[in-house]
Amino acid sequence: MSASVQTQKLGILGGGQLGRMLIQSALDFNIDIHILDPDENAPCRNVASTFTVGSLKEYDTVYDFGKDLDIISIEIESVNVEALKKLQAEGKKVFPQPEVIELIQDKRVQKQFYKDKGIPTADFILTDTKEAVKKNADFLPAVNKLGKEGYDGRGVQILRSEDDLNKAFEAPSLLEKLINFKKEIAVIVARNEQGDISTFPVVELVFHPEANLVEYLFAPADIADEVDKKAKAIATEVIKELDMVGLLAVEMFVTHEDEVLVNEIAPRPHNSGHQTIEANFTSQYEQHLRAIFNLPLGNTDLVLPSAMVNLLGEEGFTGIAQYEGLEETIATKGVHVHLYGKKITKPFRKMGHVTIVEADVKLLKEKVDFVKNKLKVKA
Amino acid sequence: MSASVQTQKLGILGGGQLGRMLIQSALDFNIDIHILDPDENAPCRNVASTFTVGSLKEYDTVYDFGKDLDIISIEIESVNVEALKKLQAEGKKVFPQPEVIELIQDKRVQKQFYKDKGIPTADFILTDTKEAVKKNADFLPAVNKLGKEGYDGRGVQILRSEDDLNKAFEAPSLLEKLINFKKEIAVIVARNEQGDISTFPVVELVFHPEANLVEYLFAPADIADEVDKKAKAIATEVIKELDMVGLLAVEMFVTHEDEVLVNEIAPRPHNSGHQTIEANFTSQYEQHLRAIFNLPLGNTDLVLPSAMVNLLGEEGFTGIAQYEGLEETIATKGVHVHLYGKKITKPFRKMGHVTIVEADVKLLKEKVDFVKNKLKVKA
């Protein structure tokens, strides 16, 4: 089986930072990685065996890219699923499977899946028009989410009161009860082809108040053992019910009553697992490769407590990125900077991240504050 | 100063495994790396900003490669020093400096340097011919080393008794007293342009009995505190006396009387520092980049005790590499496999390495044995 790692060509749809970190890991296994991305300046441009510029959403482009490869995976969900189904029918391994990607592409289908499978999630109503949303004023406060094409905070808005109803999406969307949560957490779970499943330690996410992006996270999460067990059990159940091979990030709310509710899932390496590169015995990127090549899954224990700070483009700056405070940041023990090779910064663009490993949790938090205040991406 | 990381182009002479691991690290700083290597299939072929096929020993090739770059470094010492001197004279930063590379290219000059600077090393005699060696029968047992072009065990032989004298090199060489050592150790030390110096923890090397290559190593070394201090002080002294910028690996003998003697040095990332990728707060590769870009040096503490096992081509096999036992190896907690992307294996060729991190030192040694016995490169 191990021969396959050396001989099977892997194609990734998407050549952003997730693809780039996946390649950094794949080099250690001599995995031959081929990338498709619409942007000729994408972060993977110089580091793949081949880098093809083309749309991820066009049937022919995706099919042509995949037809000479052996395993096809993704680093973004917004891809042409029909082409992936055709490739799968022709005997290619497509992980996550096209059916899983299709389900996740539509938040309405995703929510219905949780409901059907008895996976705990916030109550919701499906709506097709703004009018339909307006009829549910008694369901507020709620989150209005576009069914398709939402990404990194786009296509998601909070409707707190009737005054907000005019903002409702005029498109197939869903209205989800606004959860008054105590914490947001995430569990990354992996499953290989032979069905082995392994979860990473639960992480605690802190979101940027404006950008609706993860601002920073801590691993392990500061939660009760019971919540920890529940979160891992839910993540395991989701990947099993999806019958999925690969890596799945499961974002969850913890309510004030310590209920755990699934918020969203992503079937690929994820922002909530970046810190595993330095902080865990196996990184999420290596685990993804192990899963899709049907290798034994790696141990996921934390080596040291850790934090991850997203490095977002500073508000008010657009242009060639300059990294302010980089030297002070890297002079700090346990700090690892990961820049993504993006030339142009703009407000809230994900330009990199910083992982901090530190045995002393109080000091870890101090270092998070230091990095957040010191390191800025300007232009 | 940090702007320089984003804007200065780095060229590396040599595109082997050291260059490849350097690139894996450099990606995190968005460093633009250009590679020159004579082998079109070298490990760096797909992962550099540009990959130029050409001789490292030809003046014009090296000069042309470097003339549009800003910083030039090496991953092998056997390069054209005159071209590097010219590039340096034209204002390029060449680290390690050409003079250092030149000194290290000739083991005779290297030994004389230790003697002149009072750095402890085994006694030696310089010889120019086989006849000259033969006149020193009373100096045996000794190690006969070619002045130039020795590498990875080539150009080095032990002359135990007069019967061996006929094997002596018919070339400028040196005859070094055979040290009856207790241990072989190494210290990697870094120095940036502003003169900051930092040493990595001392590692303990175990050599392959036939191949004269490191078979495996442990970090930290099992040595007395006093020996530890002495080793780090010597490494620090060597890099200072060389007035060198970059990373320097210093291999040393520890005698039965706990004397520490310098054996050989290498002014670049080194086999004795591979395990720093997973086991230390900063890896040797990142430290090299920090040094040559004049950034603050990183903390070098061990996160966990670790070992590194070189993965050498199995004797009796030449051809397309097959990795036997890879699955069992990576199923073990704390094991990290690094393959070097070399298609063809041959006896004792460095095909990869395995790092093991493990808090329990007894278990660490068991895992080393497991990996050594299980993972084989055949054809």
XYZ file of N, CA and C in Angstrom, chain A residues 1-3 5-6 20 24-25 27-30 46-49 281-282 286 290 294-299 301 303-304 322-323 326-327 330-331 333-342 357, chain B residues 1-3 5-6 20 24-25 27-30 46-49 281-282 286 290 294-299 301 303-304 322-323 326-327 330-331 333-342 357:
276
model
N 0.820 -1.204 0.000
C 0.000 0.000 0.000
C 0.864 1.268 0.000
N 2.010 1.161 0.700
C 2.829 2.366 0.812
C 3.427 2.767 -0.537
N 3.513 1.802 -1.456
C 4.020 2.151 -2.785
C 3.148 3.223 -3.408
N 1.907 5.857 -2.253
C 2.290 7.231 -1.937
C 3.326 7.730 -2.948
N 4.165 6.826 -3.388
C 5.226 7.210 -4.317
C 4.749 7.264 -5.763
N -0.878 25.213 -0.147
C 0.547 25.449 0.060
C 1.057 24.701 1.290
N 3.783 21.603 1.603
C 4.931 21.571 2.528
C 4.987 20.223 3.252
N 3.818 19.706 3.590
C 3.758 18.416 4.275
C 3.967 17.253 3.300
N 5.685 17.035 0.656
C 7.073 16.857 0.229
C 7.751 15.765 1.051
N 7.398 15.677 2.322
C 8.041 14.692 3.201
C 7.692 13.252 2.827
N 6.619 13.068 2.079
C 6.255 11.712 1.619
C 6.550 11.526 0.126
N 7.260 12.469 -0.481
C 7.522 12.415 -1.945
C 6.227 12.385 -2.742
N 4.550 28.283 -7.232
C 5.928 27.815 -7.464
C 6.272 26.497 -6.794
N 5.335 25.875 -6.128
C 5.731 24.755 -5.281
C 5.068 23.430 -5.635
N 4.272 23.415 -6.690
C 3.618 22.164 -7.083
C 4.389 21.505 -8.219
N 4.169 20.217 -8.423
C 4.776 19.532 -9.567
C 4.307 20.197 -10.852
N 1.460 16.067 17.432
C 2.367 15.041 16.913
C 2.182 14.838 15.412
N 0.958 15.037 14.940
C 0.695 14.961 13.498
C -0.060 16.227 13.112
N -0.758 16.613 7.202
C -0.275 15.243 7.080
C -1.432 14.259 7.287
N -2.621 11.298 4.923
C -2.725 9.912 5.393
C -4.114 9.349 5.095
N -5.055 6.374 2.259
C -5.378 5.181 3.044
C -4.178 4.659 3.841
N -3.462 5.565 4.455
C -2.359 5.214 5.353
C -2.876 5.214 6.796
N -2.102 4.653 7.723
C -2.531 4.726 9.129
C -2.628 6.191 9.554
N -3.676 6.542 10.281
C -3.801 7.920 10.772
C -2.775 8.168 11.866
N -2.311 9.396 11.953
C -1.273 9.731 12.929
C -1.854 10.109 14.283
N -1.016 10.002 15.306
C -1.400 10.430 16.645
C -1.653 11.941 16.651
N -2.248 13.906 19.501
C -2.035 14.587 20.789
C -1.313 15.921 20.620
N 1.507 18.392 21.655
C 2.831 18.342 22.280
C 2.905 19.419 23.364
N 2.369 20.581 23.051
C 2.330 21.708 23.993
C 1.025 22.468 23.762
N 3.178 44.730 3.318
C 4.354 44.990 4.153
C 4.036 44.423 5.535
N 4.995 43.731 6.118
C 4.731 43.091 7.410
C 5.411 43.881 8.520
N 7.370 42.209 12.283
C 7.759 40.811 12.069
C 8.942 40.412 12.949
N 9.917 41.298 13.059
C 11.112 40.945 13.834
C 10.826 40.747 15.307
N 8.973 37.377 15.775
C 9.737 36.122 15.692
C 10.847 36.048 16.727
N 11.093 37.150 17.413
C 12.094 37.103 18.495
C 11.511 36.427 19.742
N 9.981 33.490 21.967
C 10.068 32.023 22.027
C 8.722 31.357 21.751
N 8.753 30.334 20.886
C 7.554 29.555 20.622
C 6.662 30.117 19.535
N 7.079 31.223 18.925
C 6.273 31.855 17.876
C 6.726 31.363 16.498
N 5.769 30.936 15.698
C 6.050 30.502 14.322
C 5.174 31.294 13.370
N 5.805 32.026 12.496
C 5.066 32.826 11.516
C 4.899 32.018 10.223
N 3.706 32.037 9.693
C 3.438 31.413 8.397
C 2.827 32.475 7.486
N 3.580 32.927 6.521
C 3.034 33.856 5.533
C 2.622 33.046 4.305
N 1.605 33.550 3.601
C 0.989 32.730 2.566
C 1.428 33.054 1.134
N 2.394 33.954 1.008
C 2.869 34.233 -0.342
C 1.895 35.042 -1.183
N 1.069 35.861 -0.524
C 0.137 36.717 -1.272
C 0.744 38.108 -1.392
N 3.430 28.167 20.582
C 3.399 27.022 21.492
C 4.042 27.463 22.794
N 14.024 46.492 8.429
C 14.838 45.321 8.095
C 13.964 44.143 7.637
N 12.774 44.047 8.261
C 11.957 42.888 7.908
C 11.457 42.959 6.469
N 11.418 44.146 5.921
C 11.014 44.262 4.524
C 11.939 43.436 3.640
N 13.113 40.536 3.957
C 12.719 39.139 3.774
C 11.776 39.016 2.583
N 10.942 40.033 2.401
C 9.959 39.981 1.324
C 10.544 40.397 -0.023
N 15.962 21.517 -0.111
C 14.521 21.241 -0.102
C 13.909 21.558 1.269
N 11.131 24.421 2.356
C 9.917 24.165 3.155
C 9.787 25.204 4.270
N 10.924 25.563 4.851
C 10.924 26.564 5.913
C 10.770 27.983 5.350
N 9.252 29.072 2.803
C 7.897 29.398 2.350
C 7.153 30.175 3.428
N 7.417 29.841 4.678
C 6.697 30.493 5.778
C 7.047 31.976 5.927
N 8.176 32.385 5.353
C 8.557 33.801 5.389
C 8.365 34.469 4.019
N 7.715 33.772 3.089
C 7.570 34.301 1.709
C 8.916 34.570 1.060
N 11.110 20.972 -8.198
C 9.746 21.508 -8.365
C 9.330 22.547 -7.335
N 10.209 22.908 -6.442
C 9.734 23.695 -5.307
C 10.403 25.060 -5.159
N 11.278 25.410 -6.079
C 11.956 26.702 -6.003
C 11.260 27.699 -6.922
N 11.487 28.990 -6.672
C 10.952 30.011 -7.579
C 11.521 29.789 -8.970
N 12.201 24.497 19.250
C 11.331 25.646 19.025
C 11.624 26.327 17.689
N 12.875 26.291 17.265
C 13.249 26.815 15.951
C 14.047 25.726 15.240
N 15.188 27.263 9.594
C 14.707 28.612 9.886
C 15.828 29.457 10.493
N 17.158 33.022 9.304
C 17.203 34.180 10.209
C 18.608 34.774 10.214
N 19.717 38.492 8.571
C 19.959 39.372 9.720
C 18.697 39.623 10.545
N 17.951 38.565 10.778
C 16.774 38.619 11.655
C 17.187 38.151 13.053
N 16.339 38.394 14.057
C 16.664 37.863 15.386
C 16.741 36.337 15.317
N 17.739 35.759 15.979
C 17.847 34.302 15.999
C 16.741 33.725 16.871
N 16.280 32.528 16.521
C 15.184 31.903 17.254
C 15.666 31.104 18.450
N 14.744 30.892 19.388
C 15.049 30.062 20.547
C 15.309 28.627 20.084
N 15.727 25.828 22.174
C 15.427 24.767 23.154
C 14.743 23.566 22.501
N 11.874 20.922 22.469
C 10.514 20.790 22.980
C 10.374 19.427 23.653
N 10.925 18.422 23.012
C 10.922 17.058 23.549
C 12.247 16.395 23.175
N 11.907 1.989 -3.454
C 10.681 1.486 -2.842
C 10.878 1.580 -1.331
N 9.874 2.044 -0.614
C 10.026 2.241 0.830
C 9.285 1.143 1.572
N 7.021 1.519 5.497
C 6.637 2.915 5.728
C 5.375 3.013 6.601
N 4.415 2.160 6.339
C 3.159 2.251 7.088
C 3.334 1.948 8.572
N 5.109 4.983 10.229
C 4.337 6.209 10.504
C 3.149 5.952 11.419
N 2.857 4.677 11.695
C 1.784 4.393 12.650
C 2.249 4.618 14.087
N 3.587 6.671 17.255
C 3.475 8.039 17.773
C 4.832 8.750 17.816
N 4.850 9.967 17.352
C 6.061 10.773 17.446
C 7.033 10.579 16.297
N 6.674 9.745 15.337
C 7.565 9.481 14.198
C 7.207 10.404 13.031
N 8.225 11.053 12.486
C 8.041 11.911 11.312
C 8.989 11.469 10.221
N 8.433 11.064 9.096
C 9.260 10.617 7.979
C 9.509 11.796 7.038
N 10.745 11.931 6.618
C 11.104 12.947 5.617
C 11.788 12.237 4.454
N 11.101 12.122 3.345
C 11.739 11.554 2.154
C 12.230 12.712 1.291
N 13.314 12.443 0.538
C 14.005 13.549 -0.127
C 13.672 13.716 -1.609
N 12.727 12.917 -2.100
C 12.341 13.096 -3.501
C 13.385 12.591 -4.477
N 14.175 11.597 -4.055
C 15.176 11.017 -4.965
C 14.589 9.748 -5.579
N 10.167 12.062 18.157
C 10.102 12.855 19.392
C 9.376 12.012 20.431
